[in-house]
mmCIF file of C-alpha atoms in Angstrom:
data_model
loop_
_atom_site.group_PDB
_atom_site.id
_atom_site.type_symbol
_atom_site.label_atom_id
_atom_site.label_comp_id
_atom_site.label_asym_id
_atom_site.label_seq_id
_atom_site.Cartn_x
_atom_site.Cartn_y
_atom_site.Cartn_z
ATOM 1 C CA UNK A 188 -24.022 -19.050 -38.938
ATOM 2 C CA UNK A 189 -26.291 -21.821 -37.655
ATOM 3 C CA UNK A 190 -23.176 -23.619 -36.384
ATOM 4 C CA UNK A 191 -22.983 -21.094 -33.539
ATOM 5 C CA UNK A 192 -26.218 -22.350 -31.951
ATOM 6 C CA UNK A 193 -24.913 -25.500 -30.215
ATOM 7 C CA UNK A 194 -21.750 -23.868 -28.788
ATOM 8 C CA UNK A 195 -23.848 -20.895 -27.659
ATOM 9 C CA UNK A 196 -26.291 -23.236 -25.882
ATOM 10 C CA UNK A 197 -23.345 -25.039 -24.280
ATOM 11 C CA UNK A 198 -21.999 -21.672 -23.134
ATOM 12 C CA UNK A 199 -25.296 -20.760 -21.454
ATOM 13 C CA UNK A 200 -25.780 -24.133 -19.741
ATOM 14 C CA UNK A 201 -22.130 -24.378 -18.664
ATOM 15 C CA UNK A 202 -22.320 -20.877 -17.177
ATOM 16 C CA UNK A 203 -25.421 -21.861 -15.191
ATOM 17 C CA UNK A 204 -23.757 -25.058 -13.966
ATOM 18 C CA UNK A 205 -20.635 -23.188 -12.834
ATOM 19 C CA UNK A 206 -22.743 -20.615 -10.988
ATOM 20 C CA UNK A 207 -24.762 -23.308 -9.211
ATOM 21 C CA UNK A 208 -21.739 -25.454 -8.390
ATOM 22 C CA UNK A 209 -19.303 -22.800 -7.187
ATOM 23 C CA UNK A 210 -21.803 -20.785 -5.177
ATOM 24 C CA UNK A 211 -22.907 -23.804 -3.144
ATOM 25 C CA UNK A 212 -21.096 -24.944 -0.040
ATOM 26 C CA UNK A 213 -19.018 -27.982 -1.044
ATOM 27 C CA UNK A 214 -17.066 -30.789 0.560
ATOM 28 C CA UNK A 215 -13.402 -30.329 -0.337
ATOM 29 C CA UNK A 216 -12.605 -33.702 -1.917
ATOM 30 C CA UNK A 217 -10.024 -34.453 -4.582
ATOM 31 C CA UNK A 218 -12.593 -35.791 -7.046
ATOM 32 C CA UNK A 219 -14.597 -32.571 -6.568
ATOM 33 C CA UNK A 220 -11.571 -30.603 -7.722
ATOM 34 C CA UNK A 221 -11.299 -32.753 -10.866
ATOM 35 C CA UNK A 222 -14.981 -32.168 -11.579
ATOM 36 C CA UNK A 223 -14.555 -28.415 -11.032
ATOM 37 C CA UNK A 224 -11.775 -28.406 -13.643
ATOM 38 C CA UNK A 225 -14.039 -30.303 -16.046
ATOM 39 C CA UNK A 226 -16.926 -27.827 -15.871
ATOM 40 C CA UNK A 227 -14.623 -24.794 -16.137
ATOM 41 C CA UNK A 228 -12.844 -26.311 -19.155
ATOM 42 C CA UNK A 229 -16.108 -26.801 -21.046
ATOM 43 C CA UNK A 230 -17.315 -23.319 -20.152
ATOM 44 C CA UNK A 231 -14.145 -21.815 -21.642
ATOM 45 C CA UNK A 232 -14.330 -24.195 -24.611
ATOM 46 C CA UNK A 233 -17.909 -23.144 -25.386
ATOM 47 C CA UNK A 234 -16.957 -19.457 -25.113
ATOM 48 C CA UNK A 235 -14.067 -19.959 -27.544
ATOM 49 C CA UNK A 236 -16.240 -21.874 -30.033
ATOM 50 C CA UNK A 237 -19.049 -19.315 -29.803
ATOM 51 C CA UNK A 238 -16.478 -16.612 -30.542
ATOM 52 C CA UNK A 239 -15.039 -18.579 -33.473
ATOM 53 C CA UNK A 240 -18.413 -19.185 -35.099
ATOM 54 C CA UNK A 241 -19.366 -15.543 -34.738
ATOM 55 C CA UNK A 242 -16.746 -14.742 -37.409
ATOM 56 C CA UNK A 243 -18.112 -14.168 -40.938
ATOM 57 C CA UNK A 244 -16.265 -17.062 -42.626
ATOM 58 C CA UNK A 245 -17.234 -15.899 -46.094
ATOM 59 C CA UNK A 246 -15.214 -12.706 -45.615
ATOM 60 C CA UNK A 247 -12.375 -13.238 -43.144
ATOM 61 C CA UNK A 248 -9.742 -10.539 -42.650
ATOM 62 C CA UNK A 249 -6.031 -11.542 -42.628
ATOM 63 C CA UNK A 250 -6.010 -11.025 -38.829
ATOM 64 C CA UNK A 251 -8.996 -13.353 -38.361
ATOM 65 C CA UNK A 252 -7.369 -15.999 -40.572
ATOM 66 C CA UNK A 253 -4.336 -15.959 -38.248
ATOM 67 C CA UNK A 254 -6.452 -15.769 -35.096
ATOM 68 C CA UNK A 255 -8.702 -18.776 -35.822
ATOM 69 C CA UNK A 256 -5.934 -21.455 -35.647
ATOM 70 C CA UNK A 257 -4.573 -19.861 -32.449
ATOM 71 C CA UNK A 258 -8.003 -19.909 -30.776
ATOM 72 C CA UNK A 259 -8.520 -23.509 -31.864
ATOM 73 C CA UNK A 260 -5.167 -24.534 -30.375
ATOM 74 C CA UNK A 261 -6.044 -22.780 -27.108
ATOM 75 C CA UNK A 262 -9.336 -24.678 -27.199
ATOM 76 C CA UNK A 263 -7.387 -27.942 -27.588
ATOM 77 C CA UNK A 264 -5.635 -27.207 -24.275
ATOM 78 C CA UNK A 265 -9.000 -27.193 -22.527
ATOM 79 C CA UNK A 266 -10.060 -30.433 -24.236
ATOM 80 C CA UNK A 267 -6.823 -32.009 -23.047
ATOM 81 C CA UNK A 268 -7.424 -30.690 -19.515
ATOM 82 C CA UNK A 269 -10.993 -32.007 -19.559
ATOM 83 C CA UNK A 270 -10.070 -35.546 -20.569
ATOM 84 C CA UNK A 271 -7.104 -35.601 -18.200
ATOM 85 C CA UNK A 272 -9.428 -34.593 -15.351
ATOM 86 C CA UNK A 273 -11.994 -37.205 -16.433
ATOM 87 C CA UNK A 274 -9.282 -39.874 -16.343
ATOM 88 C CA UNK A 275 -8.007 -38.721 -12.934
ATOM 89 C CA UNK A 276 -11.585 -38.661 -11.610
ATOM 90 C CA UNK A 277 -12.055 -42.289 -12.671
ATOM 91 C CA UNK A 278 -8.721 -43.259 -11.118
ATOM 92 C CA UNK A 279 -9.479 -41.502 -7.824
ATOM 93 C CA UNK A 280 -12.820 -43.232 -7.264
ATOM 94 C CA UNK A 281 -11.693 -46.617 -8.631
ATOM 95 C CA UNK A 282 -8.030 -47.376 -7.853
ATOM 96 C CA UNK A 283 -7.127 -48.046 -4.213
ATOM 97 C CA UNK A 284 -4.491 -45.681 -2.794
ATOM 98 C CA UNK A 285 -4.537 -43.463 -5.896
ATOM 99 C CA UNK A 286 -5.918 -40.577 -3.846
ATOM 100 C CA UNK A 287 -3.296 -41.029 -1.110
ATOM 101 C CA UNK A 288 -0.463 -40.944 -3.642
ATOM 102 C CA UNK A 289 -2.123 -38.480 -5.989
ATOM 103 C CA UNK A 290 0.780 -36.005 -6.179
ATOM 104 C CA UNK A 291 3.179 -38.820 -7.023
ATOM 105 C CA UNK A 292 0.943 -40.205 -9.795
ATOM 106 C CA UNK A 293 -0.166 -36.888 -11.304
ATOM 107 C CA UNK A 294 3.312 -35.426 -11.959
ATOM 108 C CA UNK A 295 4.104 -37.712 -14.984
ATOM 109 C CA UNK A 296 0.727 -36.840 -16.548
ATOM 110 C CA UNK A 297 1.336 -33.112 -16.066
ATOM 111 C CA UNK A 298 4.758 -33.419 -17.726
ATOM 112 C CA UNK A 299 3.223 -35.461 -20.567
ATOM 113 C CA UNK A 300 0.488 -32.833 -21.065
ATOM 114 C CA UNK A 301 2.981 -29.961 -21.142
ATOM 115 C CA UNK A 302 4.999 -31.770 -23.828
ATOM 116 C CA UNK A 303 1.784 -32.538 -25.745
ATOM 117 C CA UNK A 304 0.712 -28.882 -25.623
ATOM 118 C CA UNK A 305 4.050 -27.715 -27.023
ATOM 119 C CA UNK A 306 3.765 -30.298 -29.799
ATOM 120 C CA UNK A 307 0.264 -29.511 -31.008
ATOM 121 C CA UNK A 308 0.870 -25.759 -30.686
ATOM 122 C CA UNK A 309 3.652 -26.204 -33.234
ATOM 123 C CA UNK A 310 1.509 -28.263 -35.629
ATOM 124 C CA UNK A 311 -0.851 -26.941 -38.301
ATOM 125 C CA UNK A 312 -4.588 -26.244 -38.123
ATOM 126 C CA UNK A 313 -6.327 -25.759 -41.484
ATOM 127 C CA UNK A 314 -9.772 -24.324 -42.184
ATOM 128 C CA UNK A 315 -12.126 -26.424 -44.321
ATOM 129 C CA UNK A 316 -15.457 -25.390 -45.850
ATOM 130 C CA UNK A 317 -18.407 -27.314 -47.264
ATOM 131 C CA UNK A 318 -21.736 -25.794 -48.366
ATOM 132 C CA UNK A 319 -21.299 -22.794 -46.104
ATOM 133 C CA UNK A 320 -20.199 -24.864 -43.096
ATOM 134 C CA UNK A 321 -16.820 -24.507 -41.424
ATOM 135 C CA UNK A 322 -14.578 -26.961 -39.603
ATOM 136 C CA UNK A 323 -10.877 -27.630 -39.062
ATOM 137 C CA UNK A 324 -8.380 -30.332 -39.895
ATOM 138 C CA UNK A 325 -4.640 -30.771 -39.644
ATOM 139 C CA UNK A 326 -1.943 -32.470 -37.595
ATOM 140 C CA UNK A 327 -2.754 -30.431 -34.480
ATOM 141 C CA UNK A 328 -6.373 -31.609 -34.639
ATOM 142 C CA UNK A 329 -5.415 -35.274 -35.147
ATOM 143 C CA UNK A 330 -2.780 -35.165 -32.417
ATOM 144 C CA UNK A 331 -5.198 -33.610 -29.910
ATOM 145 C CA UNK A 332 -7.861 -36.241 -30.594
ATOM 146 C CA UNK A 333 -5.284 -39.029 -30.249
ATOM 147 C CA UNK A 334 -4.119 -37.740 -26.856
ATOM 148 C CA UNK A 335 -7.667 -37.136 -25.573
ATOM 149 C CA UNK A 336 -8.718 -40.524 -26.937
ATOM 150 C CA UNK A 337 -5.795 -42.161 -25.134
ATOM 151 C CA UNK A 338 -6.938 -40.724 -21.796
ATOM 152 C CA UNK A 339 -10.450 -41.888 -22.605
ATOM 153 C CA UNK A 340 -9.296 -45.446 -23.392
ATOM 154 C CA UNK A 341 -7.207 -45.556 -20.202
ATOM 155 C CA UNK A 342 -10.309 -44.491 -18.249
ATOM 156 C CA UNK A 343 -12.200 -47.461 -19.713
ATOM 157 C CA UNK A 344 -9.317 -49.836 -18.931
ATOM 158 C CA UNK A 345 -9.212 -48.624 -15.329
ATOM 159 C CA UNK A 346 -12.887 -49.483 -15.007
ATOM 160 C CA UNK A 347 -12.499 -52.928 -16.603
ATOM 161 C CA UNK A 348 -9.437 -53.884 -14.553
ATOM 162 C CA UNK A 349 -11.107 -52.810 -11.305
ATOM 163 C CA UNK A 350 -14.547 -54.196 -12.092
ATOM 164 C CA UNK A 351 -15.041 -55.685 -8.614
ATOM 165 C CA UNK A 352 -14.596 -52.250 -7.005
ATOM 166 C CA UNK A 353 -17.288 -50.605 -9.133
ATOM 167 C CA UNK A 354 -20.281 -49.161 -7.284
ATOM 168 C CA UNK A 355 -23.218 -46.846 -8.019
ATOM 169 C CA UNK A 356 -20.849 -43.852 -8.373
ATOM 170 C CA UNK A 357 -19.629 -45.357 -11.638
ATOM 171 C CA UNK A 358 -23.058 -45.561 -13.297
ATOM 172 C CA UNK A 359 -23.121 -41.919 -14.523
ATOM 173 C CA UNK A 360 -19.524 -42.342 -15.660
ATOM 174 C CA UNK A 361 -20.516 -45.390 -17.716
ATOM 175 C CA UNK A 362 -23.254 -43.268 -19.310
ATOM 176 C CA UNK A 363 -20.641 -40.570 -19.988
ATOM 177 C CA UNK A 364 -18.334 -43.092 -21.639
ATOM 178 C CA UNK A 365 -21.141 -44.259 -23.948
ATOM 179 C CA UNK A 366 -21.940 -40.633 -24.854
ATOM 180 C CA UNK A 367 -18.276 -39.944 -25.603
ATOM 181 C CA UNK A 368 -18.028 -43.002 -27.866
ATOM 182 C CA UNK A 369 -21.119 -41.850 -29.794
ATOM 183 C CA UNK A 370 -19.666 -38.321 -29.910
ATOM 184 C CA UNK A 371 -16.397 -39.493 -31.474
ATOM 185 C CA UNK A 372 -18.282 -41.568 -34.075
ATOM 186 C CA UNK A 373 -20.605 -38.680 -35.035
ATOM 187 C CA UNK A 374 -17.753 -36.187 -35.283
ATOM 188 C CA UNK A 375 -15.745 -38.617 -37.409
ATOM 189 C CA UNK A 376 -18.702 -39.000 -39.792
ATOM 190 C CA UNK A 377 -19.550 -35.281 -39.893
ATOM 191 C CA UNK A 378 -16.803 -32.890 -38.685
ATOM 192 C CA UNK A 379 -19.054 -29.924 -39.528
ATOM 193 C CA UNK A 380 -21.512 -30.857 -36.791
ATOM 194 C CA UNK A 381 -20.201 -28.960 -33.759
ATOM 195 C CA UNK A 382 -21.576 -31.065 -30.910
ATOM 196 C CA UNK A 383 -18.513 -31.561 -28.702
ATOM 197 C CA UNK A 384 -19.214 -28.664 -26.332
ATOM 198 C CA UNK A 385 -22.907 -29.442 -25.850
ATOM 199 C CA UNK A 386 -22.207 -33.183 -25.407
ATOM 200 C CA UNK A 387 -19.528 -32.579 -22.753
ATOM 201 C CA UNK A 388 -21.827 -30.052 -21.058
ATOM 202 C CA UNK A 389 -24.506 -32.756 -20.955
ATOM 203 C CA UNK A 390 -22.000 -35.158 -19.342
ATOM 204 C CA UNK A 391 -21.149 -32.535 -16.719
ATOM 205 C CA UNK A 392 -24.853 -32.178 -15.918
ATOM 206 C CA UNK A 393 -25.273 -35.953 -15.626
ATOM 207 C CA UNK A 394 -22.413 -36.068 -13.130
ATOM 208 C CA UNK A 395 -23.771 -33.084 -11.199
ATOM 209 C CA UNK A 396 -27.259 -34.487 -10.750
ATOM 210 C CA UNK A 397 -26.014 -37.949 -9.757
ATOM 211 C CA UNK A 398 -22.661 -37.887 -7.959
ATOM 212 C CA UNK A 399 -21.273 -34.343 -7.870
ATOM 213 C CA UNK A 400 -24.126 -32.310 -6.396
ATOM 214 C CA UNK A 401 -22.576 -30.599 -3.319
ATOM 215 C CA UNK A 402 -25.676 -31.498 -1.277
ATOM 216 C CA UNK A 403 -25.207 -35.203 -2.058
ATOM 217 C CA UNK A 404 -21.507 -35.008 -1.176
ATOM 218 C CA UNK A 405 -22.231 -33.326 2.168
ATOM 219 C CA UNK A 406 -24.848 -35.974 3.022
ATOM 220 C CA UNK A 407 -22.338 -38.728 2.202
ATOM 221 C CA UNK A 408 -19.737 -37.079 4.451
ATOM 222 C CA UNK A 409 -22.245 -36.852 7.324
#
């Protein structure tokens, strides 16, 4: 039951961030839209995880046993959307002309994501237990992490290959990349420690207070 605490905290903080962000007047930039997708994805992810860990795993009904893999697979869609948006955000602020030709570039990634979603929805998700703690494993889990990790690696490569174009906007993204690397290592060591939602929420807050605050964007536009 203690596993619900971190997703629940992520749910609260993500809700607050969405309220602050969407109720402020914003500059309508493409990177803002990617960031908006990121914060919404983690809000939904934290809601799903909070729901999942509210189940009494020591006495699941047959319906709950069927429902848990489905909810996890839906959650994977939002992880995929988050990391795709993170990658596109990096590309928009780093690669020249990416923003101008955004529709042309984004179509192959959308097609790839649709295919990926169909694939991991058809793969298995298995429940695992250890000393009263619950987690998941299976081909769907591995496939999702591979795809999200691929977007993450591409984001790093974009930064390295365009090093001369890097400015202060990239600093919080570098911090985010370091956090994500640590996150993957921790989760690999201990899959029962549910820190993904709270870590990604923390990244969203870092971006908000440095480069995505609507007030900062409006000042830059002026």
